[in-house]
PDB file of C-alpha atoms in Angstrom:
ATOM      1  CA  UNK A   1       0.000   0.000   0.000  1.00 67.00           C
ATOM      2  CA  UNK A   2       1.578   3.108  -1.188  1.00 80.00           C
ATOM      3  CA  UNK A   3       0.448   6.567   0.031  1.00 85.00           C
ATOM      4  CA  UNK A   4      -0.771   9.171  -2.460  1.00 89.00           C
ATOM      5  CA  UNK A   5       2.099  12.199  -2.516  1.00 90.00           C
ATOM      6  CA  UNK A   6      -0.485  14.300  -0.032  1.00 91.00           C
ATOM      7  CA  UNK A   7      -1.217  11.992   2.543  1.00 91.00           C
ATOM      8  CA  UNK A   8       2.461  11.215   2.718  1.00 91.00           C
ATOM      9  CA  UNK A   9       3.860  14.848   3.165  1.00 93.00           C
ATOM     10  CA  UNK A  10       0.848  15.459   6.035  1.00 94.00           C
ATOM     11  CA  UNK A  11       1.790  12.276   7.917  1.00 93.00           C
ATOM     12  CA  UNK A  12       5.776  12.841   7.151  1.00 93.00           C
ATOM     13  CA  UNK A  13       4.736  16.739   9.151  1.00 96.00           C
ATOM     14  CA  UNK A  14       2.683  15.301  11.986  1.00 96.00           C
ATOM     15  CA  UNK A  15       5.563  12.615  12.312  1.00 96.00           C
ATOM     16  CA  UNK A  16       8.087  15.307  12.056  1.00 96.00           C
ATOM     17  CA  UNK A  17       6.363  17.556  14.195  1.00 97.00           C
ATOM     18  CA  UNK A  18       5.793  15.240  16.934  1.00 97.00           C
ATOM     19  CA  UNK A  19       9.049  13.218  17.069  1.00 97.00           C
ATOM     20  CA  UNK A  20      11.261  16.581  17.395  1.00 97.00           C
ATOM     21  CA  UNK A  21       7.706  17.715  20.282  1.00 97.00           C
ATOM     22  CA  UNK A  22       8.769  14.645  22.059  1.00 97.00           C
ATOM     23  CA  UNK A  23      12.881  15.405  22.598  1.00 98.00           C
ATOM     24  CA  UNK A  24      12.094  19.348  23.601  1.00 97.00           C
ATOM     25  CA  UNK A  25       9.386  18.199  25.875  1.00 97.00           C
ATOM     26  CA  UNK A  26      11.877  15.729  27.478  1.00 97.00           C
ATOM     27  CA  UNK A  27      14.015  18.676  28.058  1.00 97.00           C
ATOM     28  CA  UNK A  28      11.903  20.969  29.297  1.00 97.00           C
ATOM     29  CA  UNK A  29      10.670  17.573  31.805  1.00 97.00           C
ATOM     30  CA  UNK A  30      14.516  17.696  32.432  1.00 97.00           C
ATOM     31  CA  UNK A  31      15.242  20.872  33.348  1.00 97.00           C
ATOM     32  CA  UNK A  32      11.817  20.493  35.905  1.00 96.00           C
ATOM     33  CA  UNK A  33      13.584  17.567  37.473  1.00 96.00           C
ATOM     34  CA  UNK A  34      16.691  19.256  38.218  1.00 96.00           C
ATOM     35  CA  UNK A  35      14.578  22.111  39.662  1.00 95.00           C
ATOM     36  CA  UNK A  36      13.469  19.262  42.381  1.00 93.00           C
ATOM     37  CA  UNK A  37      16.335  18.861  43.366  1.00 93.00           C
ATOM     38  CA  UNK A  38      18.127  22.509  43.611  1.00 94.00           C
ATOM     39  CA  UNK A  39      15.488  24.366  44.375  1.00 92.00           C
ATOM     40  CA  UNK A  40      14.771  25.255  48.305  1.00 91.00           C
ATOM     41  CA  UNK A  41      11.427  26.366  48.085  1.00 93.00           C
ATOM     42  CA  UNK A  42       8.812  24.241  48.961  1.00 92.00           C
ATOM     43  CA  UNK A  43       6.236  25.164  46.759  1.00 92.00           C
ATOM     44  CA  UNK A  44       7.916  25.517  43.890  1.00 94.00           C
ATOM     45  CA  UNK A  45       9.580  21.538  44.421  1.00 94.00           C
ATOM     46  CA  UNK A  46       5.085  21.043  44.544  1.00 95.00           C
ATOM     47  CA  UNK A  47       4.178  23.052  41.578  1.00 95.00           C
ATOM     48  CA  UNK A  48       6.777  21.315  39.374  1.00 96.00           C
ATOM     49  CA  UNK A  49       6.209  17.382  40.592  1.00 96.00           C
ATOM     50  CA  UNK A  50       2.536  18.476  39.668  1.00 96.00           C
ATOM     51  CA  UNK A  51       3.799  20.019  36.422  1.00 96.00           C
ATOM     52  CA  UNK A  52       5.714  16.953  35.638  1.00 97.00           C
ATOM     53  CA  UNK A  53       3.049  14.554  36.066  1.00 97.00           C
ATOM     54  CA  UNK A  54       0.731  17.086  33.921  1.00 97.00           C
ATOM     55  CA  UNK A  55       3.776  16.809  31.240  1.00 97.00           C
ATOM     56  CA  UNK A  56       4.012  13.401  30.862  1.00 97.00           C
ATOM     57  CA  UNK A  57       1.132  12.295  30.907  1.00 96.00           C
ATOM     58  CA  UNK A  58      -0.809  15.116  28.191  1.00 97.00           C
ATOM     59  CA  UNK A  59       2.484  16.305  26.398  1.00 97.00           C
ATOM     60  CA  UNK A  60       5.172  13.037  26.447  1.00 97.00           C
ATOM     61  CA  UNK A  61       3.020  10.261  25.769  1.00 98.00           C
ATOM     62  CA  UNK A  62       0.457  12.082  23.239  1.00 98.00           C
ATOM     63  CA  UNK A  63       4.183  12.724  21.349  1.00 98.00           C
ATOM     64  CA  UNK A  64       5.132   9.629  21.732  1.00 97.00           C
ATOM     65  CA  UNK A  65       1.923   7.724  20.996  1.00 97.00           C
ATOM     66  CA  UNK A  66       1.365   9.697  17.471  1.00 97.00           C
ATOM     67  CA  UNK A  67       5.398   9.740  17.139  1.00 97.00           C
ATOM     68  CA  UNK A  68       5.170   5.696  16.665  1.00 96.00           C
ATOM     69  CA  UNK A  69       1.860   5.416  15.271  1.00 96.00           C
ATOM     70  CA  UNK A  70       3.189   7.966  12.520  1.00 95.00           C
ATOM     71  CA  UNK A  71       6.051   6.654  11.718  1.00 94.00           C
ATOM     72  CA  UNK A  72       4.216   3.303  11.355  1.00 94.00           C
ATOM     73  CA  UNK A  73       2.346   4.416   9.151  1.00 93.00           C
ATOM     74  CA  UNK A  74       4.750   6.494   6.875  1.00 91.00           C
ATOM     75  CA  UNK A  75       6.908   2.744   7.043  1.00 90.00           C
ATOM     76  CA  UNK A  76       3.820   1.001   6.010  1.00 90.00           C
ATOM     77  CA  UNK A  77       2.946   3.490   3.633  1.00 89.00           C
ATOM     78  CA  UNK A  78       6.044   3.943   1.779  1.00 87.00           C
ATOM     79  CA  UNK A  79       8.023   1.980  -0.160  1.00 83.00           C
ATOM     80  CA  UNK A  80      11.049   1.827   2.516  1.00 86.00           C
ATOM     81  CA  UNK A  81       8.922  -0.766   4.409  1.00 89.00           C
ATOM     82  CA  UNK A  82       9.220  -1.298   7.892  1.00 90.00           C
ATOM     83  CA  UNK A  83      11.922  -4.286   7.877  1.00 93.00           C
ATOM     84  CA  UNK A  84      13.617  -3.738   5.366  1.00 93.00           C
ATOM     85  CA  UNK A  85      16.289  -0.509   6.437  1.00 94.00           C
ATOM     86  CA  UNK A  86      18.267  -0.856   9.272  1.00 95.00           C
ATOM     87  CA  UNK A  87      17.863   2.893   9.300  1.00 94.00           C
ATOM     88  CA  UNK A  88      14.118   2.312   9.702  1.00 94.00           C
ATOM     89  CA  UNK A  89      13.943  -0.747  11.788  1.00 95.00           C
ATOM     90  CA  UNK A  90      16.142   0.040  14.664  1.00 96.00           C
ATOM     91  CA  UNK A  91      14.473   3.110  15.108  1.00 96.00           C
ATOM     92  CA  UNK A  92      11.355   1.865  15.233  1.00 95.00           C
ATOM     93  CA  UNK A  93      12.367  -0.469  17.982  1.00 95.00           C
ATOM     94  CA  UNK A  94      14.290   2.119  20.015  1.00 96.00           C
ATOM     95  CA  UNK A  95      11.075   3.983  19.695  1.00 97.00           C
ATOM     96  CA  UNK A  96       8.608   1.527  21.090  1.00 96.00           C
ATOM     97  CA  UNK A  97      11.433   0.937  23.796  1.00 96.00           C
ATOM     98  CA  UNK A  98      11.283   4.139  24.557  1.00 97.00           C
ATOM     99  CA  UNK A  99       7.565   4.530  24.151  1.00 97.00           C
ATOM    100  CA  UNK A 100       7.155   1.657  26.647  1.00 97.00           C
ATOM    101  CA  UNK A 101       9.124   2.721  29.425  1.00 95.00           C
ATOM    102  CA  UNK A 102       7.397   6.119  29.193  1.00 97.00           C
ATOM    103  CA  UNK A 103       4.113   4.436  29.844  1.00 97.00           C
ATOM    104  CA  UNK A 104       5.884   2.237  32.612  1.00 95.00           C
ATOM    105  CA  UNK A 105       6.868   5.789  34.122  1.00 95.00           C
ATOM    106  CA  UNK A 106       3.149   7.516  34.514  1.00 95.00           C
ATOM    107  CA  UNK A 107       2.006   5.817  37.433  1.00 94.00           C
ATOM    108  CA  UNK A 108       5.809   6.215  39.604  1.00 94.00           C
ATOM    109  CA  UNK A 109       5.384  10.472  38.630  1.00 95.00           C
ATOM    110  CA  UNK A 110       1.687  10.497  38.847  1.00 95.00           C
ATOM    111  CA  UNK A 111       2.254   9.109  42.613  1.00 93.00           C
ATOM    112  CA  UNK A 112       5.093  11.548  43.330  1.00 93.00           C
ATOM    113  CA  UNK A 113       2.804  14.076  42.012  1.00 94.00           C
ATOM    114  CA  UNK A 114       0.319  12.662  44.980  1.00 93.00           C
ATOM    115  CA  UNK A 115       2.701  12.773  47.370  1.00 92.00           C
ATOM    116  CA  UNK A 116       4.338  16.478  46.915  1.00 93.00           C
ATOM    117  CA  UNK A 117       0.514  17.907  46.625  1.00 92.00           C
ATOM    118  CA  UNK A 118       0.073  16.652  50.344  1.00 91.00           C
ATOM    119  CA  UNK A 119       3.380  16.777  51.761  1.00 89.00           C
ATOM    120  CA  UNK A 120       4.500  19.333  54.296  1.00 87.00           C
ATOM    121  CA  UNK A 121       7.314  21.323  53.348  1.00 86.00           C
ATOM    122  CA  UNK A 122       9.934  19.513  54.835  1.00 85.00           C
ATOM    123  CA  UNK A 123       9.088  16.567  53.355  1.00 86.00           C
ATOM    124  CA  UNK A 124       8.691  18.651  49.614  1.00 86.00           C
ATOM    125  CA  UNK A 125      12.555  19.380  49.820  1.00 87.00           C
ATOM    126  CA  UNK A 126      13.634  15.955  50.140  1.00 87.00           C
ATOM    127  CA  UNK A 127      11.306  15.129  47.221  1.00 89.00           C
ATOM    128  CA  UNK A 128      13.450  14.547  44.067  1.00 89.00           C
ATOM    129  CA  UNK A 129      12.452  13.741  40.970  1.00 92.00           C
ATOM    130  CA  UNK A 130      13.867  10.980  38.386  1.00 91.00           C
ATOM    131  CA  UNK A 131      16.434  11.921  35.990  1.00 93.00           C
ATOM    132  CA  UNK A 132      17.815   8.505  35.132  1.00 91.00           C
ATOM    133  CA  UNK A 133      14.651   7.788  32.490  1.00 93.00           C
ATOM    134  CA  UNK A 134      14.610  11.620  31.268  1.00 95.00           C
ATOM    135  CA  UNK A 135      18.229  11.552  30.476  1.00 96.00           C
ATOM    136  CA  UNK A 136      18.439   8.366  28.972  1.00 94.00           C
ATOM    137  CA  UNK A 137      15.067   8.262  26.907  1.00 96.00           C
ATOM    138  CA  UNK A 138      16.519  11.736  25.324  1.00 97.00           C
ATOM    139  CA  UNK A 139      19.855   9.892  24.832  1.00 96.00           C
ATOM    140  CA  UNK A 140      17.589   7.603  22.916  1.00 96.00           C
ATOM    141  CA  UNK A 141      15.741   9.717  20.723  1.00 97.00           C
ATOM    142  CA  UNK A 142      18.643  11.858  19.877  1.00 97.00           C
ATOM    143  CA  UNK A 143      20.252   8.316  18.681  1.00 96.00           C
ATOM    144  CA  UNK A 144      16.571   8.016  16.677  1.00 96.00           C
ATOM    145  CA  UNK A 145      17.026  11.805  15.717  1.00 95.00           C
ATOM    146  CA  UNK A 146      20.623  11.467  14.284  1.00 95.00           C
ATOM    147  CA  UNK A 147      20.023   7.950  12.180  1.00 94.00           C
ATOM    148  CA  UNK A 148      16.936   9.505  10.553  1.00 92.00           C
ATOM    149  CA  UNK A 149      18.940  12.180   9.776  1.00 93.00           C
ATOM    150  CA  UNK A 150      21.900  10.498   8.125  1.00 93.00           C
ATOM    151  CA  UNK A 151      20.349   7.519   7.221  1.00 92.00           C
ATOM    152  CA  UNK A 152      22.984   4.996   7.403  1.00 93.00           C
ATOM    153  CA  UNK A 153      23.278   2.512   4.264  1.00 90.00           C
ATOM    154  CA  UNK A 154      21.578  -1.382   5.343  1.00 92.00           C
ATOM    155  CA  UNK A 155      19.495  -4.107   4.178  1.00 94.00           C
ATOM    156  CA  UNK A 156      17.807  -6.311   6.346  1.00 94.00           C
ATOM    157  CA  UNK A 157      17.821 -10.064   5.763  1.00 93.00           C
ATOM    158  CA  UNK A 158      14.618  -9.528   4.795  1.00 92.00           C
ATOM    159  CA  UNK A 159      14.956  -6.278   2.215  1.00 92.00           C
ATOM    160  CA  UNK A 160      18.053  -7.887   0.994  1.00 92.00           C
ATOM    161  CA  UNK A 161      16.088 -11.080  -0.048  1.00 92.00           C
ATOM    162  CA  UNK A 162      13.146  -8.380  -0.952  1.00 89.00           C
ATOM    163  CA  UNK A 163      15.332  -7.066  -3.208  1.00 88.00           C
ATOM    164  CA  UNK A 164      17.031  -9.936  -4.705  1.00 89.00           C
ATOM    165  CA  UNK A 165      13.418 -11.595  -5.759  1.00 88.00           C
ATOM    166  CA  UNK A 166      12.454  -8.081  -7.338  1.00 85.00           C
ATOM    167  CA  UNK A 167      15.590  -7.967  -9.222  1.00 83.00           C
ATOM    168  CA  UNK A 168      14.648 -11.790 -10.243  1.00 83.00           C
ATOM    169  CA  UNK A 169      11.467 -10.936 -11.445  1.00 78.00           C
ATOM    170  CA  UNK A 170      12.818  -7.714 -13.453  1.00 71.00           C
ATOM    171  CA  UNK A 171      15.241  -9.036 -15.531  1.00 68.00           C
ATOM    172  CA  UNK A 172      12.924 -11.225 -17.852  1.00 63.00           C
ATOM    173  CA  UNK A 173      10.992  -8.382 -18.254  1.00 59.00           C
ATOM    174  CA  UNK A 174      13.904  -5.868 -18.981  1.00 60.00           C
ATOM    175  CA  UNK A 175      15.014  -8.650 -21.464  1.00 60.00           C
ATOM    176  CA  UNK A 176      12.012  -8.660 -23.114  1.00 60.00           C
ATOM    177  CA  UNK A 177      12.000  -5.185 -23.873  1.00 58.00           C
TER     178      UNK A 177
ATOM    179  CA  UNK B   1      10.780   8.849  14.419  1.00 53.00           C
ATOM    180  CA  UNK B   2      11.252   7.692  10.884  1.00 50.00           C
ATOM    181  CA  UNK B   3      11.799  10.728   8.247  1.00 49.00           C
ATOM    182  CA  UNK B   4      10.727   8.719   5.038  1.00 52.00           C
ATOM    183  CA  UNK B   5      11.189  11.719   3.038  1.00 48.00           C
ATOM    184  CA  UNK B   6      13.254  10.415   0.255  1.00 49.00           C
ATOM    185  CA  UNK B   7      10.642   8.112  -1.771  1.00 46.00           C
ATOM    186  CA  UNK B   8      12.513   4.884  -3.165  1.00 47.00           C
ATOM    187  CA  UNK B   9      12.162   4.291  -6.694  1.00 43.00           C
ATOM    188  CA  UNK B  10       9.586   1.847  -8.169  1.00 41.00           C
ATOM    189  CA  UNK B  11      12.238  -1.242  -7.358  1.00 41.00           C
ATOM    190  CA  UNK B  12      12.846  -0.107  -4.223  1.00 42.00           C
ATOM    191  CA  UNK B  13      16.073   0.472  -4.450  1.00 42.00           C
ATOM    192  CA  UNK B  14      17.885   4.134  -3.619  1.00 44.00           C
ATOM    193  CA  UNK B  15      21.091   5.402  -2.393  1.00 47.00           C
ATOM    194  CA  UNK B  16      20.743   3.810   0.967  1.00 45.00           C
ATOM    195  CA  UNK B  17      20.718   0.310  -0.518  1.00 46.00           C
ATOM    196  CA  UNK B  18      23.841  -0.787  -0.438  1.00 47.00           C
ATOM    197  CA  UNK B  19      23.861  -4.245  -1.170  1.00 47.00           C
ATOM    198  CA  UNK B  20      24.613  -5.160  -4.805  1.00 52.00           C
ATOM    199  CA  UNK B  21      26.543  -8.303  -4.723  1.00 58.00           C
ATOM    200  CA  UNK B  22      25.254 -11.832  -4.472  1.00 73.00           C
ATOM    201  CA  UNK B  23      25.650 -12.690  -0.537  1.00 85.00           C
ATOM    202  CA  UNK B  24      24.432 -11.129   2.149  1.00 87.00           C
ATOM    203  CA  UNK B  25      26.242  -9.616   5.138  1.00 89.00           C
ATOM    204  CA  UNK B  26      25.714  -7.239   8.019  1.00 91.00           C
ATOM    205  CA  UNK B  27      26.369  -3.500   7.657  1.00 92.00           C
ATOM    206  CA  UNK B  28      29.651  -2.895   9.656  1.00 93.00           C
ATOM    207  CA  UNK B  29      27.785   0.248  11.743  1.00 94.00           C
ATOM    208  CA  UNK B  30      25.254  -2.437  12.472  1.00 94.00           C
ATOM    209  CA  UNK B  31      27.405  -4.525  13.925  1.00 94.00           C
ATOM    210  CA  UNK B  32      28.992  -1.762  15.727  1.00 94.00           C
ATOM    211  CA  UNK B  33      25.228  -0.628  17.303  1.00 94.00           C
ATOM    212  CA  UNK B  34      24.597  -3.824  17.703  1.00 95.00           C
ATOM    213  CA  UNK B  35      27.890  -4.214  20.440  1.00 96.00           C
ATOM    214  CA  UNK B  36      27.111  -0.870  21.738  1.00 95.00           C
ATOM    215  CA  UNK B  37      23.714  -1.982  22.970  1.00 93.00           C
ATOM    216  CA  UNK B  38      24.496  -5.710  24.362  1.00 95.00           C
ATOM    217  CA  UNK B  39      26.946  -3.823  26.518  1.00 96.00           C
ATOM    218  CA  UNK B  40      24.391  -1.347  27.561  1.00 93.00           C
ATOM    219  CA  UNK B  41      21.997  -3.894  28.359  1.00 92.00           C
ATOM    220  CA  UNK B  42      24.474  -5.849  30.152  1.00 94.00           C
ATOM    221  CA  UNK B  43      25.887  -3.240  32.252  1.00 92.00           C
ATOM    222  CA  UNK B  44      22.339  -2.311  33.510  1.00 89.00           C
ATOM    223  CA  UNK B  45      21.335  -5.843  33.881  1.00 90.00           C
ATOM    224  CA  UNK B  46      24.596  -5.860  36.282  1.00 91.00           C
ATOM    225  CA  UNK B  47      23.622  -2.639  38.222  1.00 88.00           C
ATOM    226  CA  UNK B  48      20.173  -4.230  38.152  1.00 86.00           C
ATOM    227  CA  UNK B  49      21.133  -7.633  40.039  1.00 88.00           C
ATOM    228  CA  UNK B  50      23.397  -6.242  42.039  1.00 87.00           C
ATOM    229  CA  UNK B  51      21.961  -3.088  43.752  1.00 78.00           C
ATOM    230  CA  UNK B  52      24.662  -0.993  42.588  1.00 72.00           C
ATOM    231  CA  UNK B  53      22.538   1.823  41.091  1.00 65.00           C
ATOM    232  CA  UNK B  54      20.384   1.366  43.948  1.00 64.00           C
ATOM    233  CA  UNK B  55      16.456   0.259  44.270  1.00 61.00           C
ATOM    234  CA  UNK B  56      14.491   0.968  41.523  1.00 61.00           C
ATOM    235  CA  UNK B  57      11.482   2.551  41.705  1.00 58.00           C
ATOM    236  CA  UNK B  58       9.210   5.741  42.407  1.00 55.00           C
ATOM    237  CA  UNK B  59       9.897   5.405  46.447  1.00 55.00           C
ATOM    238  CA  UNK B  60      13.741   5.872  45.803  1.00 58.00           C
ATOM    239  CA  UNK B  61      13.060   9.917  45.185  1.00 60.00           C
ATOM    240  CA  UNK B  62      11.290   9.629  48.640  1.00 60.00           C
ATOM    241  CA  UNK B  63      12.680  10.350  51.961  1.00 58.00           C
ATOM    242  CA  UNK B  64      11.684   7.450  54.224  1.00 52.00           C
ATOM    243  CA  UNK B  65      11.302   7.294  58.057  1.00 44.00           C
ATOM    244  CA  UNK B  66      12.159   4.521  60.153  1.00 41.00           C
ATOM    245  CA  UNK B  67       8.522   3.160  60.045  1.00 39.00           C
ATOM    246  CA  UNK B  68       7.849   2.876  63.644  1.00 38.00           C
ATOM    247  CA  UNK B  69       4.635   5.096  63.630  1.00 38.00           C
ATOM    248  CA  UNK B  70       2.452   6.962  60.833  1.00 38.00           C
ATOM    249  CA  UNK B  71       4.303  10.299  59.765  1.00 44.00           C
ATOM    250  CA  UNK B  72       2.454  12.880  57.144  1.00 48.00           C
ATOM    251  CA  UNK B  73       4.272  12.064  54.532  1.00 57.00           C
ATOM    252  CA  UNK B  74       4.915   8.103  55.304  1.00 56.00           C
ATOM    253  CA  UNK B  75       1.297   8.240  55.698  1.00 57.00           C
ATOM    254  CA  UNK B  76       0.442  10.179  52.213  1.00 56.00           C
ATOM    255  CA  UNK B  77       2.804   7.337  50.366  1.00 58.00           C
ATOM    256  CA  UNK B  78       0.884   4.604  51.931  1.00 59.00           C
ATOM    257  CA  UNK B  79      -2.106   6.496  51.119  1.00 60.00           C
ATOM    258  CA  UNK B  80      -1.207   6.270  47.152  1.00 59.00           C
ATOM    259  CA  UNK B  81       1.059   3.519  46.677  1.00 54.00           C
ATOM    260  CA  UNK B  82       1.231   0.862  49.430  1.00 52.00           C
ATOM    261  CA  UNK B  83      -1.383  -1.229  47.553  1.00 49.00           C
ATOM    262  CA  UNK B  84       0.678  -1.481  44.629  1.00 49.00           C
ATOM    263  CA  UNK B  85       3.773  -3.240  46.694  1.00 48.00           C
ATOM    264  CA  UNK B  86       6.489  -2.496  44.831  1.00 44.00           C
ATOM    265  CA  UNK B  87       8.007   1.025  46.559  1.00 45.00           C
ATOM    266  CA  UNK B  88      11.338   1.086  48.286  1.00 42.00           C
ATOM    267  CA  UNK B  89      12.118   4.182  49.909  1.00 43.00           C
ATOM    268  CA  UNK B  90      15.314   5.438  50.810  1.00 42.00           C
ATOM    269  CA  UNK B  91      16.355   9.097  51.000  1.00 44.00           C
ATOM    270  CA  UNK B  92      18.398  11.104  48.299  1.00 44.00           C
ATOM    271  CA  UNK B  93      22.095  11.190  48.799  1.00 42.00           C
ATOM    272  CA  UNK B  94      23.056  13.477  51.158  1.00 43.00           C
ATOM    273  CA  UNK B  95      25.846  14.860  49.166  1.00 41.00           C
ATOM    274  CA  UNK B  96      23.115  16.581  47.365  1.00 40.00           C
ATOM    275  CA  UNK B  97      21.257  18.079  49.821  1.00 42.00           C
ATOM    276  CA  UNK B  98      24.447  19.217  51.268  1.00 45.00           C
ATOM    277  CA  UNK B  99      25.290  20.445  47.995  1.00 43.00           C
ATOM    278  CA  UNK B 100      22.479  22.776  47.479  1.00 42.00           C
ATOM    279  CA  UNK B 101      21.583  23.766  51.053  1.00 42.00           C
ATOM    280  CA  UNK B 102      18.651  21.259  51.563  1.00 42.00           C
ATOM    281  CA  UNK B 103      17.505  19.849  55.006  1.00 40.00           C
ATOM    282  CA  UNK B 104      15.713  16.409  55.912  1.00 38.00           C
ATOM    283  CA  UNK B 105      12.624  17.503  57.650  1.00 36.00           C
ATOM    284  CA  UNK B 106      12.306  16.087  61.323  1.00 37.00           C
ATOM    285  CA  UNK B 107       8.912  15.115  61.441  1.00 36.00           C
ATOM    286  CA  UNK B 108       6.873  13.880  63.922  1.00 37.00           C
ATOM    287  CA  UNK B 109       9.265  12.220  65.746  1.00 36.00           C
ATOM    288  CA  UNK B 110      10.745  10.200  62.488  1.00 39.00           C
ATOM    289  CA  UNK B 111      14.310   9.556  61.633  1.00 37.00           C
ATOM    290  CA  UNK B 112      15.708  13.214  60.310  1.00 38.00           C
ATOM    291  CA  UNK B 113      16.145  12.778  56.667  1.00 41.00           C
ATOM    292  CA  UNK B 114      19.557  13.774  56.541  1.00 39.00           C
ATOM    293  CA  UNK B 115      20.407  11.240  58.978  1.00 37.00           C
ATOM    294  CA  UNK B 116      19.036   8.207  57.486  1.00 36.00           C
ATOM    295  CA  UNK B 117      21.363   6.331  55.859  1.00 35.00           C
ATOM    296  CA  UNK B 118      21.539   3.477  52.580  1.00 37.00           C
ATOM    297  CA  UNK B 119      21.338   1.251  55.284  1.00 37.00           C
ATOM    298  CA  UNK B 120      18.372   2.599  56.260  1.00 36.00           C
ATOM    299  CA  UNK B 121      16.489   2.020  53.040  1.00 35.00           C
ATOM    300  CA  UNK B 122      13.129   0.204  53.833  1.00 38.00           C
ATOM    301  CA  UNK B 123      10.259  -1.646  52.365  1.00 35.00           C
ATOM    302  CA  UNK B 124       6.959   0.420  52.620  1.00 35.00           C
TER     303      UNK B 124
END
């Protein structure tokens, strides 16, 4: 199934649009977390675990979700396939990696989030929040980022024997003409 | 995150297929990736099993108390997350409250954060 030149720009911008969404709204998650843990004032520490929670859960994995789904469908929808590029495989994977351990992540900073809404502020300033997932989840998408980008040369198994049974089927016809 | 921007010709085949001869083999910055990540997953599997990087979860960004009776904020983490079992609490390193000027709270007659210790890490 091959996408008409329309459809494929609009999903190739929501894709674009939402991949590159995803790595500044890790850093901006990222430079909340440090906040947590160098800032001294108490309500601040609260008003950012609450922001963080807010973050993930209706900016990271909304990015994320359509991120994946997107570049599914542009796979799918294309010619590249989705198994057949290196380039496009192990992004894909790191992706749903990445997308996964998001997900596992909402309900460890949605209870943080619980906990610095009702904590006294003592308790708010030894309150820190994760940076261990943030950091390496943006290592990971800049690695996604950067082999998009470049778009290293490799077949798969699969697009190698793809190719090979195309090339098969082509040259009777080419020698008929 | 796939930017499928360059459309492949009608056999499929474009400037990032590289393969032309008649075997098949690996691309070398495959191979290389490939390494890169066994290691990684390795090396966390290691910090993992052994404890090294410390117990993973939400309650590890916690401070804890030493569980003898109900503080507010013992009490507000059993509230939300006892039922779901899995939350080990210890306190953040005290380096880094040091660091930037941050104090344990004594509360309610609870271990001070700042003097509770790895050792002190608990089960909720």
């Amino acid at each position: 199934m091959t996408m008409t030149p329309g459809l494929r720009k609009f999903a190739l911008s929501v894709h674009i649009t939402s991949s590159v969404g995803w790595i500044g709204a890790v850093v901006a998650y990222l430079a909340l977390a440090v906040v947590t843990r160098t800032s001294q004032d108490a309500q601040v520490v609260r008003s950012v675990f609450l922001a963080l929670d807010l973050i993930t859960r209706f900016v990271l994995v909304p990015l994320a979700l359509t991120s994946l789904l997107t570049g599914l469908v542009m796979s799918l929808g294309t010619k590249w396939g989705l198994f057949k590029h290196y380039w496009v495989l192990i992004p894909l994977v790191l992706t749903i990696f990445a997308t996964v351990v998001l997900l596992t992540r909402l309900e460890p900073i949605s209870l943080l989030a619980g906990i610095a809404a009702e904590a006294d502020s003592a308790d708010l300033l030894a309150l820190e929040a994760d940076l261990l997932h943030p950091v390496g989840g943006l290592l990971v998408l800049l690695v996604i980022q950067v082999m998009n980008v470049y778009k290293p040369r490799g077949l798969t198994p699969y697009g190698w024997r793809n190719q090979q049974e195309q090339r098969t089927v082509r040259q009777p016809v080419d020698a008929a003409t | 995150m796939a930017d499928l921007t360059p459309t492949p010709d009608s056999t499929g085949d474009t400037r990032v297929v590289p393969s032309r001869g008649s075997t098949y083999s690996t691309p070398g910055w495959v191979k290389v990736f490939g390494i890169i990540v066994l290691v990684l997953i390795l090396l966390a599997g290691i910090v993992l099993l052994t404890g090294l990087g410390g117990d993973h979860g939400p309650g590890r960004h916690t401070p804890s108390g030493d569980g003898g009776s109900q503080t507010p904020l013992s009490s507000v983490i059993q509230d939300q997350a006892l039922s779901r079992g899995d939350l080990v609490s210890h306190p953040p390193p005290s380096s880094i409250r040091e660091n930037h000027g941050k104090t344990g709270g004594d509360f309610s007659g609870h271990t001070p954060v700042s003097g509770v210790t790895e050792q002190g890490v608990q089960q909720l």
